[in-house]
Amino acid sequence: MERIGVIIVAGGSGRRMGGSIPKQFRLLGGQPVLARTIGNFAAAWPGAEIVVVLPESHIAFWKDFAARFEVARHQVVAGGAERFDSVRCGLSALRSDPDLIAVQDGVRPLGSVEMIRRVAQTALRYGAAIPVVEPADSFREVEAAETATNPTSPANANSNSEDPRSHPLDRSRLRIVQTPQIFRSWLLREAYAQSYRREFTDDASVVEAAGYPVSLARGERSNLKLTTPEDFIIAEALLSAREEEEAQRREGSTQHGEEADDPTRGKAPTGEVDRSDPHLRT
């Protein structure tokens, strides 16, 4: 079985979320978001080394907060100024020599074990894999303003910052990118030996800049990145639906087990006619 290393990057300040507590520490279904994210990987790969990268100012708070909950085993290290720097810190903190390394957003707590393993299998086969989903909305690309270079251009005659020119994009060619993004260990380490560039938006972009292709795996629409208050409302609803479905599945299994254990179930009590037998119907 392949050895797995997991780097969970949780450096957000939560400005878009509002409130005094960063979004990765907010409760979702009675548990911190970050604890749920850690737990997903512990469930997918029991025994995997998990490194959580936090701003240095958040580490003491998280250690104290996490002690109040059942959180899967992990180590915590300080990150850097950019996400790129934080992933580098996570790579340096890995004590084992894993075959695969997964990089995960700390505020994506709803990805399923099946999806995580599916992306890993794609990475094993091709070297680099990211989960994606097809977009449901239409998209338009805003055209670059020419005002700064050519204020008299006819293209800008009727345009302004509130009504920019745009054109539609072919939705069938677009994919929404998620995490975990999973790579062969040597490949990811080589990619992160590069210097930082502004166009590095995720790990896949870093790997592609190093000259390696990235394969796509099927993601999940429920694998939300919790960024706004509305995201939390949706996440709570999804979590409640999952828990209800799981409770119904457990109840069904229990009832099935009771039927199997009861040798008299389905038989008529003594003195009564079993009308399920066609020979005894009147």
PDB file of C-alpha atoms in Angstrom, residues 143-144 146-147 150 152-160 165:
ATOM      1  CA  GLU A 143     -12.246  42.116 -21.607  1.00  0.00           C
ATOM      2  CA  ALA A 144      -9.186  44.106 -20.595  1.00  0.00           C
ATOM      3  CA  GLU A 146      -7.936  49.837 -23.133  1.00  0.00           C
ATOM      4  CA  THR A 147      -8.447  53.180 -21.445  1.00  0.00           C
ATOM      5  CA  ASN A 150      -5.628  54.241 -25.588  1.00  0.00           C
ATOM      6  CA  THR A 152      -9.730  57.475 -27.380  1.00  0.00           C
ATOM      7  CA  SER A 153     -10.221  53.884 -28.575  1.00  0.00           C
ATOM      8  CA  PRO A 154     -13.735  53.303 -30.022  1.00  0.00           C
ATOM      9  CA  ALA A 155     -13.839  50.119 -27.977  1.00  0.00           C
ATOM     10  CA  ASN A 156     -13.994  52.275 -24.865  1.00  0.00           C
ATOM     11  CA  ALA A 157     -16.503  54.795 -26.123  1.00  0.00           C
ATOM     12  CA  ASN A 158     -19.389  53.185 -24.251  1.00  0.00           C
ATOM     13  CA  SER A 159     -17.511  51.296 -21.531  1.00  0.00           C
ATOM     14  CA  ASN A 160     -16.737  52.122 -17.927  1.00  0.00           C
ATOM     15  CA  ARG A 165     -17.226  44.776 -22.128  1.00  0.00           C
TER      16      ARG A 165
END
